Amino acid sequence: MVNETQHTCSASCSSKSDGSSSSGSESSKDSSRCSTPVLDADRHERLREKMRRRQDSGDKWFSLEFFPPRTANGAVNLISRFDRMGAGGPLFIDVTWHPAGDPGSDKETSSMIIANTAVNYCGLETILHMTCCNQTKDDITGHLQKAKRLGLKNIMALRGDPVGEEWEEEVDGFNYAVDLVKHIRNEFDDYFDICVAGYPTGHPEAESYEADLRHLKEKVFAGADFIITQLFFRSETFFKFMKDCQAIGITCPIIPGIFPIQGYHSLRQLVKLSKLEVPQEIKDVIEPIKDNDAAIRNYGVELAVSMCRELLDSGMVHGLHFYTLNREVATTEVLKCLGIWKEDPRRPLPWAVSAHPKRRVEDVRPIFWASRPKSYIYRTQEWDDFPNGRWGNSSSPAFGELKDYYLFYLKSKSPREELLKMWGEELTGEESVFEVFTCYITGEPNKNGYKVTCMPWNDDPLATETNLLKEQLEKVNRRGILTINSQPNINGKPSTDPIVGWGPSGGYVFQKAYLEFFTSSEIVTALLKVLKKYELRVNYHIVNVKGQNITNAPDLQPNAVTWGIFPGREIIQPTVVDPVSFLSWKDEAFALWIEQWAKLYEEESPSRMIIQYIHDNYYLVNLVDNDFPLENCLWQVVDDTFELLN
Amino acid sequence: MVNETQHTCSASCSSKSDGSSSSGSESSKDSSRCSTPVLDADRHERLREKMRRRQDSGDKWFSLEFFPPRTANGAVNLISRFDRMGAGGPLFIDVTWHPAGDPGSDKETSSMIIANTAVNYCGLETILHMTCCNQTKDDITGHLQKAKRLGLKNIMALRGDPVGEEWEEEVDGFNYAVDLVKHIRNEFDDYFDICVAGYPTGHPEAESYEADLRHLKEKVFAGADFIITQLFFRSETFFKFMKDCQAIGITCPIIPGIFPIQGYHSLRQLVKLSKLEVPQEIKDVIEPIKDNDAAIRNYGVELAVSMCRELLDSGMVHGLHFYTLNREVATTEVLKCLGIWKEDPRRPLPWAVSAHPKRRVEDVRPIFWASRPKSYIYRTQEWDDFPNGRWGNSSSPAFGELKDYYLFYLKSKSPREELLKMWGEELTGEESVFEVFTCYITGEPNKNGYKVTCMPWNDDPLATETNLLKEQLEKVNRRGILTINSQPNINGKPSTDPIVGWGPSGGYVFQKAYLEFFTSSEIVTALLKVLKKYELRVNYHIVNVKGQNITNAPDLQPNAVTWGIFPGREIIQPTVVDPVSFLSWKDEAFALWIEQWAKLYEEESPSRMIIQYIHDNYYLVNLVDNDFPLENCLWQVVDDTFELLN
């Protein structure tokens, strides 16, 4: 909302919505025989309900505002930031809307697509800003329909900047935010939660502070559910504003907008745009240190923390909204100082859930995409139903095509030169590939001194859980068992376990040991002989790029490999090895060799041919040790295989 | 088929069905996202597929023939026999059809209702016999439609006895079994598996042995799936018959009918009806011992075992069909001698599954009906869908009304006098009720010297599993915690465990400790205070007859209390504590006090008033200890409660 200006008209008030209505058209009523146990009320409530629940429970919260990036690379970085800042547990994030930037388009940098990514791929409750002035009704309806289709449930309704200096009201047009609020309620009934802007010192263009308050009341009475305020520099400003709002009958939540000062220039820029006055006492501190970014930021953090404390301690404020300016450090520091950044958020499921309403009941996924969850969401985005309770056998709807899986948010965050340093400027044989895998596991630098921090199959460094298996993984990768996914067996650890825990507290989580790797046909031949000895204990699927498939899975049934038992609930089994979707994953896993690795090298180059050879000749193998209470036998299986080969 | 006569006509042959078609209209293709892991192929295959699979695997099987009882008491006894003999693992049972006995009616003794009970309530694959002569097409279609509606999938198509001495063919009528076979295939396509009768020595009314073989071939070519033979006394008779059948192109399974001689008179009766000749060597043995039933039965068993061995050893026979004459001992002995009686049948689920095709996917039930499974099936018979994978929350279809739950197969097997001896001719107070409960648990005789072998809530003696809790149960019942259902906690025992195991081998089964009881409001008050200390660990539901309900279950969600983890499969959770269906169970559980116990006594009698008082004032309580890996805390909860009361 920083960078936005806003005005409200004096149109007549609708009697609708003060935020107290509790059931929306898509509220959490779809219980059925097969419905999911409500693992996490957050997944089933709309934003205004979450806000109310937090207020009732006295549980303080925060939210984060971002603006859309300018470039595709910027988008990739912003999405990584969503993931990192999402870990702190914001109640929602919001994405601003800039009419000049084609905000409703399909461009990877548009507000619409960034908000879509936040909801669907990062699993964040998201508010999409939308401005209305100088736009036709059809344009706006089109944007709203698209937002709904993408799974967005919340709109920040704004007027937007007038074009040019002189601004004139359009007859029957959208002149004020209140027109947009009414339009949303008229056209979409109660589908969206609507947020509007409040100006603690009055909107700069308003006739008066009082007139501005009346405009705000009109927006609320037209159907807005809550208010986020423009930034301010003193807590008293907010307290006065809040009391004045209450005095004229505004009862919905009012969330203070917090702007941690992060630098001299950004502050000046902001002040210019928002026409706010920076208090003299702040100017006095900043001016002398204006060239020392770190000092200004420290001061900004201190100032914000102290103001936020006053706000929270007043008992009038339950949540804080942060203008991040797309930066992480200052806001995160403030949140940590305040103690409302969730250091160790409880995971409702062992994988990050998507926030699309369609996926509300989803609680089972194949393990294969564990390190590529965004790819999984992308490839299942057309599904109408998501598995709930059980994966079920064989008839899953088709996975999306691979042809355009190379979406911007699935791109490696590292540029080509960096990848070459990690994965080898020049490969000399299959062994140099083994070395890359080994270095990724160990964290040791490769022979050129670079650490391997990602792999085509793993966007991120090794999961903490995988670290439990590090020693064995290193050993087998060195010998050409190129692991891309694994989990240890777990026989009933508390659901609060910091490494493997998930779900409500008081429960127990379980896992079957899992190992997935690429390996040569020579090793596969020996492995199959060894597996005969483990026939009843180990399930395997072995497939090459052509789809030749060897398995001992009974009737192509899925095998649950992660499950949890909780007080007063049904069993949750969020991860399965599903034989049918393994074949879809196989295509992706093999394609990554070429798309992400081979193509780093010149065509016909020896390095490229080595990767091509592996792609063409290796097998993708997955193994499950069903006997989870015993010691994981998969390492023994691999040892036996190497012994047989010697 | 004993007691039936049969003839085949020379009508032209249809090209249909030699039993090799593999997909019926209701075959096991209904896979969907939520479909059940195939726990037991038996539940999903039709009879002819089961037969083929057993033949392919070399796994010998047996089947049992019964005739409908004459009286309602006889029906109750026969159904107990189904349960006991079902435990030996017959591939199917069949129920004969006697036109004079109104076999298609709704009487509790009709063939139709007995077969219905076998399928639905005893979970047995069942063949219903049906005769066609002297019946209209509409009658027959009506019977078949009713059979289909009740979940029967297999018909033994017979001609039936002609009325009177002289029999004439009806033009366009049903004159021979082949007419019925054709009619079933015409009207019901491939829905039913059809069995027909074969006569190893030729039908007594046939022109010749060869003519009879041709008639049999016509029946098979008209669409019969397999043949069961009339009884015979020498294995050579069967071998010759089988070869002769094969020689003329009959390739479907031919199952020898075995008749263990059980007594002199039944043999004579049978021989008269079936017009068979008893071989001289058998007569020579029997005549001298004809008044010694035990000796004849021993001889009959010996004879049957020896003939069955010859049949099985020949490699031509995969299954044996027994004419039981509704008796258990001889047939069971033969089967045990042959080693094909399953001493320890693997339970696919911890409760007996129903064989109705509608219930094929059912794999979750509330624990409340654990000791009254037939009542559960009855009360859910109108459901269109059965829970599969998860029970789901709150929106189960309604349970059937209680008003006529007092069906013949739910009646106590014990007569009133016996119940009075067990439960007390005269009650002197609540304590005398406590004593009845205690005696049922301990197995000790009551003060009048009678053992209490059943209770209104438990048709059968204490389950083996419950014996694990005997000592504690005795203690608490003595003090007025009147237990009606309980299970110990189990933390991962092998699925093959003889007491608590179920499901495929190689798995692990788990349970949360469960305790359900009636108790006074005084104890409930103390219990609720104690439960505060266990708030996070123990879930409780406490309700009185008026429906006043106290619970700490989150959001009325079901709590899984039995589950299993198996190699290569999804998790199975067959038993839940469901808060919503608990209220339906509550009505039944309280009604049983009155219907089965209070009504044993005169109106206004002190005994009846004591039971009425308990019914009106006690609470029904269930407790789940969620912390299954720890020692069951429910006994501590009860101890604490008594301590608080002292």
Tab-separated table of C-alpha atoms in Angstrom, chain A residues 383 391-399 578 580-581, chain B residues 32-33:
chain	number	residue	atom	x	y	z
A	383	TRP	CA	-6.888	-31.751	-10.855
A	391	TRP	CA	-3.995	-42.023	-2.387
A	392	GLY	CA	-6.051	-44.938	-3.723
A	393	ASN	CA	-4.919	-47.212	-6.451
A	394	SER	CA	-4.029	-46.605	-10.045
A	395	SER	CA	-6.668	-44.204	-11.274
A	396	SER	CA	-5.094	-40.866	-10.386
A	397	PRO	CA	-5.833	-38.220	-12.971
A	398	ALA	CA	-2.962	-37.585	-15.346
A	399	PHE	CA	-0.056	-35.429	-14.297
A	578	ASP	CA	2.677	-44.792	-5.749
A	580	VAL	CA	1.570	-45.287	-11.166
A	581	SER	CA	2.743	-41.745	-10.483
B	32	SER	CA	-10.985	-44.610	-7.620
B	33	ARG	CA	-8.832	-42.138	-5.757
